Short mmCIF file of N, CA and C in Angstrom, two decimals:
data_model
loop_
_atom_site.label_atom_id
_atom_site.label_comp_id
_atom_site.label_asym_id
_atom_site.label_seq_id
_atom_site.Cartn_x
_atom_site.Cartn_y
_atom_site.Cartn_z
N UNK T 1 -18.21 -11.13 -10.35
CA UNK T 1 -17.90 -10.74 -8.98
C UNK T 1 -16.41 -10.90 -8.72
N UNK T 2 -15.85 -10.01 -7.94
CA UNK T 2 -14.43 -10.14 -7.62
C UNK T 2 -14.16 -11.30 -6.67
N UNK T 3 -12.99 -11.90 -6.83
CA UNK T 3 -12.54 -12.96 -5.93
C UNK T 3 -12.08 -12.32 -4.62
N UNK T 4 -11.84 -13.11 -3.57
CA UNK T 4 -11.32 -12.52 -2.32
C UNK T 4 -10.02 -11.73 -2.53
N UNK T 5 -9.12 -12.23 -3.35
CA UNK T 5 -7.86 -11.51 -3.60
C UNK T 5 -8.13 -10.19 -4.32
N UNK T 6 -9.10 -10.20 -5.23
CA UNK T 6 -9.46 -8.97 -5.94
C UNK T 6 -10.12 -7.97 -5.01
N UNK T 7 -10.91 -8.45 -4.06
CA UNK T 7 -11.53 -7.56 -3.08
C UNK T 7 -10.45 -6.90 -2.23
N UNK T 8 -9.41 -7.64 -1.88
CA UNK T 8 -8.29 -7.06 -1.12
C UNK T 8 -7.66 -5.91 -1.89
N UNK T 9 -7.47 -6.09 -3.19
CA UNK T 9 -6.87 -5.05 -4.02
C UNK T 9 -7.82 -3.86 -4.14
N UNK T 10 -9.11 -4.12 -4.36
CA UNK T 10 -10.08 -3.03 -4.43
C UNK T 10 -10.10 -2.23 -3.13
N UNK T 11 -10.12 -2.92 -2.00
CA UNK T 11 -10.15 -2.24 -0.71
C UNK T 11 -8.90 -1.38 -0.52
N UNK T 12 -7.77 -1.88 -0.98
CA UNK T 12 -6.53 -1.12 -0.89
C UNK T 12 -6.62 0.15 -1.73
N UNK T 13 -7.15 0.02 -2.95
CA UNK T 13 -7.28 1.18 -3.82
C UNK T 13 -8.32 2.16 -3.29
N UNK T 14 -9.38 1.68 -2.66
CA UNK T 14 -10.35 2.59 -2.05
C UNK T 14 -9.69 3.39 -0.93
N UNK T 15 -8.80 2.75 -0.21
CA UNK T 15 -8.09 3.40 0.89
C UNK T 15 -7.05 4.40 0.36
N UNK T 16 -6.25 3.97 -0.64
CA UNK T 16 -5.15 4.78 -1.15
C UNK T 16 -5.56 5.82 -2.19
N UNK T 17 -6.59 5.50 -2.95
CA UNK T 17 -6.88 6.28 -4.14
C UNK T 17 -6.06 5.71 -5.29
N UNK T 18 -6.03 6.38 -6.43
CA UNK T 18 -5.27 5.86 -7.57
C UNK T 18 -3.82 5.55 -7.16
N UNK T 19 -3.33 4.36 -7.56
CA UNK T 19 -2.01 3.93 -7.12
C UNK T 19 -1.35 3.02 -8.15
N UNK T 20 -0.04 2.91 -8.04
CA UNK T 20 0.72 2.00 -8.90
C UNK T 20 0.66 0.59 -8.32
N UNK T 21 1.08 -0.38 -9.12
CA UNK T 21 1.13 -1.76 -8.64
C UNK T 21 2.05 -1.84 -7.42
N UNK T 22 3.19 -1.17 -7.47
CA UNK T 22 4.15 -1.20 -6.36
C UNK T 22 3.49 -0.69 -5.08
N UNK T 23 2.77 0.42 -5.16
CA UNK T 23 2.11 0.97 -3.97
C UNK T 23 1.07 0.01 -3.42
N UNK T 24 0.29 -0.60 -4.31
CA UNK T 24 -0.72 -1.57 -3.86
C UNK T 24 -0.04 -2.77 -3.24
N UNK T 25 0.99 -3.28 -3.90
CA UNK T 25 1.71 -4.46 -3.40
C UNK T 25 2.27 -4.21 -2.00
N UNK T 26 2.90 -3.07 -1.81
CA UNK T 26 3.47 -2.74 -0.50
C UNK T 26 2.39 -2.59 0.56
N UNK T 27 1.27 -1.98 0.20
CA UNK T 27 0.17 -1.79 1.15
C UNK T 27 -0.47 -3.13 1.54
N UNK T 28 -0.55 -4.05 0.58
CA UNK T 28 -1.12 -5.37 0.88
C UNK T 28 -0.27 -6.12 1.88
N UNK T 29 1.05 -5.98 1.77
CA UNK T 29 1.96 -6.64 2.70
C UNK T 29 1.84 -8.15 2.70
N UNK T 30 1.46 -8.73 1.57
CA UNK T 30 1.29 -10.18 1.50
C UNK T 30 2.62 -10.86 1.17
N UNK T 31 2.61 -12.17 1.36
CA UNK T 31 3.81 -12.95 1.08
C UNK T 31 4.02 -13.20 -0.41
N UNK T 32 3.01 -12.93 -1.23
CA UNK T 32 3.15 -13.17 -2.67
C UNK T 32 4.10 -12.12 -3.26
N UNK T 33 4.64 -12.44 -4.41
CA UNK T 33 5.58 -11.55 -5.06
C UNK T 33 4.91 -10.41 -5.80
N UNK T 34 5.71 -9.44 -6.17
CA UNK T 34 5.24 -8.28 -6.92
C UNK T 34 4.58 -8.72 -8.22
N UNK T 35 5.18 -9.69 -8.91
CA UNK T 35 4.62 -10.14 -10.19
C UNK T 35 3.22 -10.73 -10.04
N UNK T 36 2.95 -11.35 -8.91
CA UNK T 36 1.62 -11.90 -8.64
C UNK T 36 0.61 -10.76 -8.53
N UNK T 37 0.98 -9.71 -7.80
CA UNK T 37 0.11 -8.54 -7.67
C UNK T 37 -0.11 -7.89 -9.03
N UNK T 38 0.97 -7.75 -9.81
CA UNK T 38 0.87 -7.17 -11.15
C UNK T 38 -0.09 -7.97 -12.03
N UNK T 39 0.09 -9.27 -12.06
CA UNK T 39 -0.76 -10.14 -12.88
C UNK T 39 -2.23 -10.03 -12.45
N UNK T 40 -2.46 -10.04 -11.14
CA UNK T 40 -3.82 -9.93 -10.62
C UNK T 40 -4.46 -8.62 -11.05
N UNK T 41 -3.70 -7.52 -10.97
CA UNK T 41 -4.26 -6.22 -11.34
C UNK T 41 -4.48 -6.11 -12.85
N UNK T 42 -3.64 -6.74 -13.64
CA UNK T 42 -3.86 -6.78 -15.09
C UNK T 42 -5.14 -7.55 -15.42
N UNK T 43 -5.34 -8.69 -14.75
CA UNK T 43 -6.57 -9.46 -14.95
C UNK T 43 -7.80 -8.67 -14.52
N UNK T 44 -7.68 -7.94 -13.42
CA UNK T 44 -8.80 -7.13 -12.94
C UNK T 44 -9.14 -6.02 -13.94
N UNK T 45 -8.11 -5.50 -14.62
CA UNK T 45 -8.34 -4.49 -15.64
C UNK T 45 -9.08 -5.11 -16.82
N UNK T 46 -8.68 -6.31 -17.22
CA UNK T 46 -9.35 -7.01 -18.31
C UNK T 46 -10.81 -7.32 -17.96
N UNK T 47 -11.07 -7.64 -16.69
CA UNK T 47 -12.43 -7.96 -16.24
C UNK T 47 -13.29 -6.71 -16.06
N UNK T 48 -12.66 -5.54 -16.13
CA UNK T 48 -13.41 -4.30 -15.96
C UNK T 48 -13.55 -3.84 -14.52
N UNK T 49 -12.79 -4.47 -13.61
CA UNK T 49 -12.85 -4.07 -12.20
C UNK T 49 -11.95 -2.87 -11.91
N UNK T 50 -10.87 -2.72 -12.69
CA UNK T 50 -9.93 -1.61 -12.53
C UNK T 50 -9.81 -0.84 -13.84
N UNK T 51 -9.40 0.41 -13.71
CA UNK T 51 -9.09 1.25 -14.85
C UNK T 51 -7.63 1.65 -14.72
N UNK T 52 -6.90 1.58 -15.83
CA UNK T 52 -5.47 1.92 -15.81
C UNK T 52 -5.24 3.18 -16.62
N UNK T 53 -4.44 4.07 -16.06
CA UNK T 53 -4.05 5.29 -16.78
C UNK T 53 -2.55 5.49 -16.58
N UNK T 54 -2.00 6.47 -17.26
CA UNK T 54 -0.57 6.72 -17.14
C UNK T 54 -0.35 8.07 -16.48
N UNK T 55 0.56 8.08 -15.50
CA UNK T 55 0.89 9.31 -14.79
C UNK T 55 2.40 9.33 -14.60
N UNK T 56 3.05 10.32 -15.11
CA UNK T 56 4.51 10.44 -14.97
C UNK T 56 5.23 9.16 -15.37
N UNK T 57 4.81 8.59 -16.51
CA UNK T 57 5.41 7.38 -17.07
C UNK T 57 5.23 6.15 -16.18
N UNK T 58 4.26 6.19 -15.29
CA UNK T 58 3.90 5.02 -14.47
C UNK T 58 2.44 4.69 -14.71
N UNK T 59 2.13 3.40 -14.70
CA UNK T 59 0.73 3.00 -14.80
C UNK T 59 0.07 3.11 -13.44
N UNK T 60 -1.05 3.78 -13.42
CA UNK T 60 -1.81 4.01 -12.19
C UNK T 60 -3.16 3.33 -12.34
N UNK T 61 -3.57 2.64 -11.29
CA UNK T 61 -4.82 1.89 -11.30
C UNK T 61 -5.80 2.49 -10.31
N UNK T 62 -7.07 2.38 -10.65
CA UNK T 62 -8.13 2.76 -9.73
C UNK T 62 -9.36 1.91 -10.00
N UNK T 63 -10.22 1.76 -9.01
CA UNK T 63 -11.42 0.95 -9.23
C UNK T 63 -12.28 1.53 -10.34
N UNK T 64 -12.88 0.65 -11.13
CA UNK T 64 -13.75 1.08 -12.23
C UNK T 64 -15.10 1.57 -11.71
N UNK T 65 -15.50 1.10 -10.54
CA UNK T 65 -16.79 1.49 -9.96
C UNK T 65 -16.55 2.08 -8.57
N UNK T 66 -17.41 3.02 -8.14
CA UNK T 66 -17.28 3.57 -6.79
C UNK T 66 -17.45 2.49 -5.73
N UNK T 67 -16.86 2.73 -4.59
CA UNK T 67 -16.87 1.77 -3.48
C UNK T 67 -18.29 1.32 -3.12
N UNK T 68 -19.19 2.26 -2.91
CA UNK T 68 -20.55 1.89 -2.48
C UNK T 68 -21.28 1.06 -3.53
N UNK T 69 -21.06 1.37 -4.80
CA UNK T 69 -21.69 0.60 -5.87
C UNK T 69 -21.15 -0.84 -5.90
N UNK T 70 -19.84 -1.00 -5.76
CA UNK T 70 -19.25 -2.34 -5.76
C UNK T 70 -19.68 -3.11 -4.53
N UNK T 71 -19.73 -2.46 -3.38
CA UNK T 71 -20.17 -3.14 -2.17
C UNK T 71 -21.60 -3.64 -2.31
N UNK T 72 -22.46 -2.85 -2.94
CA UNK T 72 -23.85 -3.29 -3.15
C UNK T 72 -23.90 -4.49 -4.08
N UNK T 73 -23.08 -4.49 -5.13
CA UNK T 73 -23.06 -5.64 -6.05
C UNK T 73 -22.59 -6.89 -5.33
N UNK T 74 -21.54 -6.76 -4.52
CA UNK T 74 -21.00 -7.91 -3.79
C UNK T 74 -22.02 -8.41 -2.78
N UNK T 75 -22.64 -7.48 -2.05
CA UNK T 75 -23.65 -7.87 -1.05
C UNK T 75 -24.84 -8.55 -1.72
N UNK T 76 -25.29 -8.03 -2.85
CA UNK T 76 -26.40 -8.64 -3.57
C UNK T 76 -26.07 -10.05 -4.01
N UNK T 77 -24.86 -10.23 -4.53
CA UNK T 77 -24.42 -11.57 -4.95
C UNK T 77 -24.36 -12.51 -3.75
N UNK T 78 -23.85 -12.02 -2.63
CA UNK T 78 -23.75 -12.82 -1.41
C UNK T 78 -25.13 -13.23 -0.90
N UNK T 79 -26.07 -12.28 -0.92
CA UNK T 79 -27.44 -12.58 -0.48
C UNK T 79 -28.04 -13.69 -1.33
N UNK T 80 -27.86 -13.59 -2.64
CA UNK T 80 -28.43 -14.61 -3.54
C UNK T 80 -27.77 -15.97 -3.36
N UNK T 81 -26.42 -15.99 -3.34
CA UNK T 81 -25.70 -17.26 -3.36
C UNK T 81 -25.62 -17.95 -2.00
N UNK T 82 -25.44 -17.17 -0.94
CA UNK T 82 -25.16 -17.76 0.37
C UNK T 82 -26.37 -17.72 1.30
N UNK T 83 -27.17 -16.67 1.20
CA UNK T 83 -28.27 -16.48 2.15
C UNK T 83 -29.64 -16.69 1.52
N UNK T 84 -29.68 -17.44 0.42
CA UNK T 84 -30.93 -17.82 -0.25
C UNK T 84 -31.86 -16.64 -0.49
N UNK T 85 -31.29 -15.48 -0.81
CA UNK T 85 -32.07 -14.30 -1.12
C UNK T 85 -32.59 -13.54 0.08
N UNK T 86 -32.19 -13.92 1.28
CA UNK T 86 -32.71 -13.29 2.49
C UNK T 86 -31.74 -12.23 3.03
N UNK T 87 -32.13 -10.96 2.89
CA UNK T 87 -31.32 -9.87 3.45
C UNK T 87 -31.27 -9.99 4.98
N UNK T 88 -32.37 -10.45 5.57
CA UNK T 88 -32.43 -10.63 7.03
C UNK T 88 -31.35 -11.61 7.49
N UNK T 89 -31.21 -12.73 6.77
CA UNK T 89 -30.20 -13.72 7.14
C UNK T 89 -28.80 -13.15 6.99
N UNK T 90 -28.57 -12.36 5.96
CA UNK T 90 -27.27 -11.73 5.76
C UNK T 90 -26.95 -10.80 6.92
N UNK T 91 -27.91 -9.96 7.28
CA UNK T 91 -27.69 -8.99 8.36
C UNK T 91 -27.47 -9.70 9.69
N UNK T 92 -28.29 -10.70 9.98
CA UNK T 92 -28.12 -11.43 11.24
C UNK T 92 -26.78 -12.17 11.27
N UNK T 93 -26.38 -12.71 10.13
CA UNK T 93 -25.08 -13.36 10.06
C UNK T 93 -23.95 -12.38 10.29
N UNK T 94 -24.06 -11.20 9.69
CA UNK T 94 -23.02 -10.17 9.86
C UNK T 94 -22.98 -9.68 11.31
N UNK T 95 -24.15 -9.45 11.91
CA UNK T 95 -24.19 -8.97 13.29
C UNK T 95 -23.70 -10.02 14.27
N UNK T 96 -23.91 -11.29 13.96
CA UNK T 96 -23.46 -12.36 14.85
C UNK T 96 -22.01 -12.75 14.65
N UNK T 97 -21.39 -12.27 13.57
CA UNK T 97 -20.02 -12.68 13.25
C UNK T 97 -18.99 -12.08 14.19
N UNK T 98 -19.27 -10.88 14.68
CA UNK T 98 -18.33 -10.24 15.60
C UNK T 98 -19.09 -9.22 16.43
N UNK T 99 -18.58 -8.91 17.60
CA UNK T 99 -19.28 -7.95 18.47
C UNK T 99 -19.30 -6.56 17.83
N UNK T 100 -20.39 -5.82 18.06
CA UNK T 100 -20.45 -4.44 17.59
C UNK T 100 -20.73 -3.53 18.77
N UNK T 101 -20.30 -2.30 18.65
CA UNK T 101 -20.47 -1.34 19.74
C UNK T 101 -21.91 -0.82 19.78
N UNK T 102 -22.26 -0.23 20.90
CA UNK T 102 -23.58 0.38 21.05
C UNK T 102 -23.75 1.51 20.03
N UNK T 103 -22.68 2.24 19.76
CA UNK T 103 -22.73 3.33 18.79
C UNK T 103 -23.01 2.79 17.39
N UNK T 104 -22.37 1.68 17.04
CA UNK T 104 -22.60 1.10 15.72
C UNK T 104 -24.04 0.57 15.61
N UNK T 105 -24.54 -0.06 16.68
CA UNK T 105 -25.93 -0.52 16.69
C UNK T 105 -26.90 0.65 16.50
N UNK T 106 -26.60 1.76 17.17
CA UNK T 106 -27.45 2.95 17.04
C UNK T 106 -27.42 3.48 15.61
N UNK T 107 -26.25 3.48 15.01
CA UNK T 107 -26.12 3.93 13.61
C UNK T 107 -26.93 3.03 12.67
N UNK T 108 -26.90 1.71 12.92
CA UNK T 108 -27.65 0.76 12.09
C UNK T 108 -29.15 1.02 12.24
N UNK T 109 -29.60 1.22 13.48
CA UNK T 109 -31.02 1.52 13.71
C UNK T 109 -31.44 2.80 12.98
N UNK T 110 -30.57 3.81 13.04
CA UNK T 110 -30.86 5.09 12.38
C UNK T 110 -30.97 4.88 10.86
N UNK T 111 -30.06 4.10 10.27
CA UNK T 111 -30.11 3.84 8.83
C UNK T 111 -31.39 3.11 8.44
N UNK T 112 -31.81 2.14 9.26
CA UNK T 112 -33.05 1.41 8.98
C UNK T 112 -34.24 2.35 9.08
N UNK T 113 -34.25 3.20 10.09
CA UNK T 113 -35.33 4.18 10.23
C UNK T 113 -35.38 5.11 9.03
N UNK T 114 -34.20 5.52 8.52
CA UNK T 114 -34.16 6.40 7.35
C UNK T 114 -34.69 5.67 6.11
N UNK T 115 -34.39 4.38 5.98
CA UNK T 115 -34.92 3.60 4.86
C UNK T 115 -36.43 3.49 4.94
N UNK T 116 -36.96 3.38 6.17
CA UNK T 116 -38.40 3.25 6.38
C UNK T 116 -39.12 4.60 6.35
N UNK T 117 -38.38 5.69 6.46
CA UNK T 117 -38.95 7.03 6.57
C UNK T 117 -40.03 7.34 5.54
N UNK T 118 -39.73 7.26 4.25
CA UNK T 118 -40.77 7.59 3.26
C UNK T 118 -42.01 6.71 3.36
N UNK T 119 -41.84 5.45 3.73
CA UNK T 119 -42.98 4.55 3.87
C UNK T 119 -43.88 5.00 5.01
N UNK T 120 -43.26 5.40 6.12
CA UNK T 120 -44.04 5.82 7.28
C UNK T 120 -44.79 7.10 7.00
N UNK T 121 -44.15 8.04 6.28
CA UNK T 121 -44.80 9.31 5.98
C UNK T 121 -45.97 9.16 5.03
N UNK T 122 -45.93 8.17 4.15
CA UNK T 122 -47.01 8.01 3.17
C UNK T 122 -48.22 7.27 3.75
N UNK T 123 -48.12 6.74 4.95
CA UNK T 123 -49.24 6.00 5.55
C UNK T 123 -50.21 6.94 6.23
#
């Protein structure tokens, strides 16, 4: 699983698309130095979290897995380690962590209904 610092880099790359270390470092806007970002991204490449290619004599990095796939892996790990395997506890914790709009609540209800859809039709 990625560390919090690695998740920050992944999120930046999901936002930017394929990017150089310099582009990621500038987008992160952290107090750490460029070499720290470089080292972190090299480690992430070794761990299989990033893929590196060459473009116009620059190394370009991108996530090794699609955003939704990585988010599911992270959420699954979080459910197991922090919420004792309870998706309900994870969702309630997430919903209680910060206020959400009525529109977002409606979207969540719609997604749950879509997940339940095939079950309801087969009954």
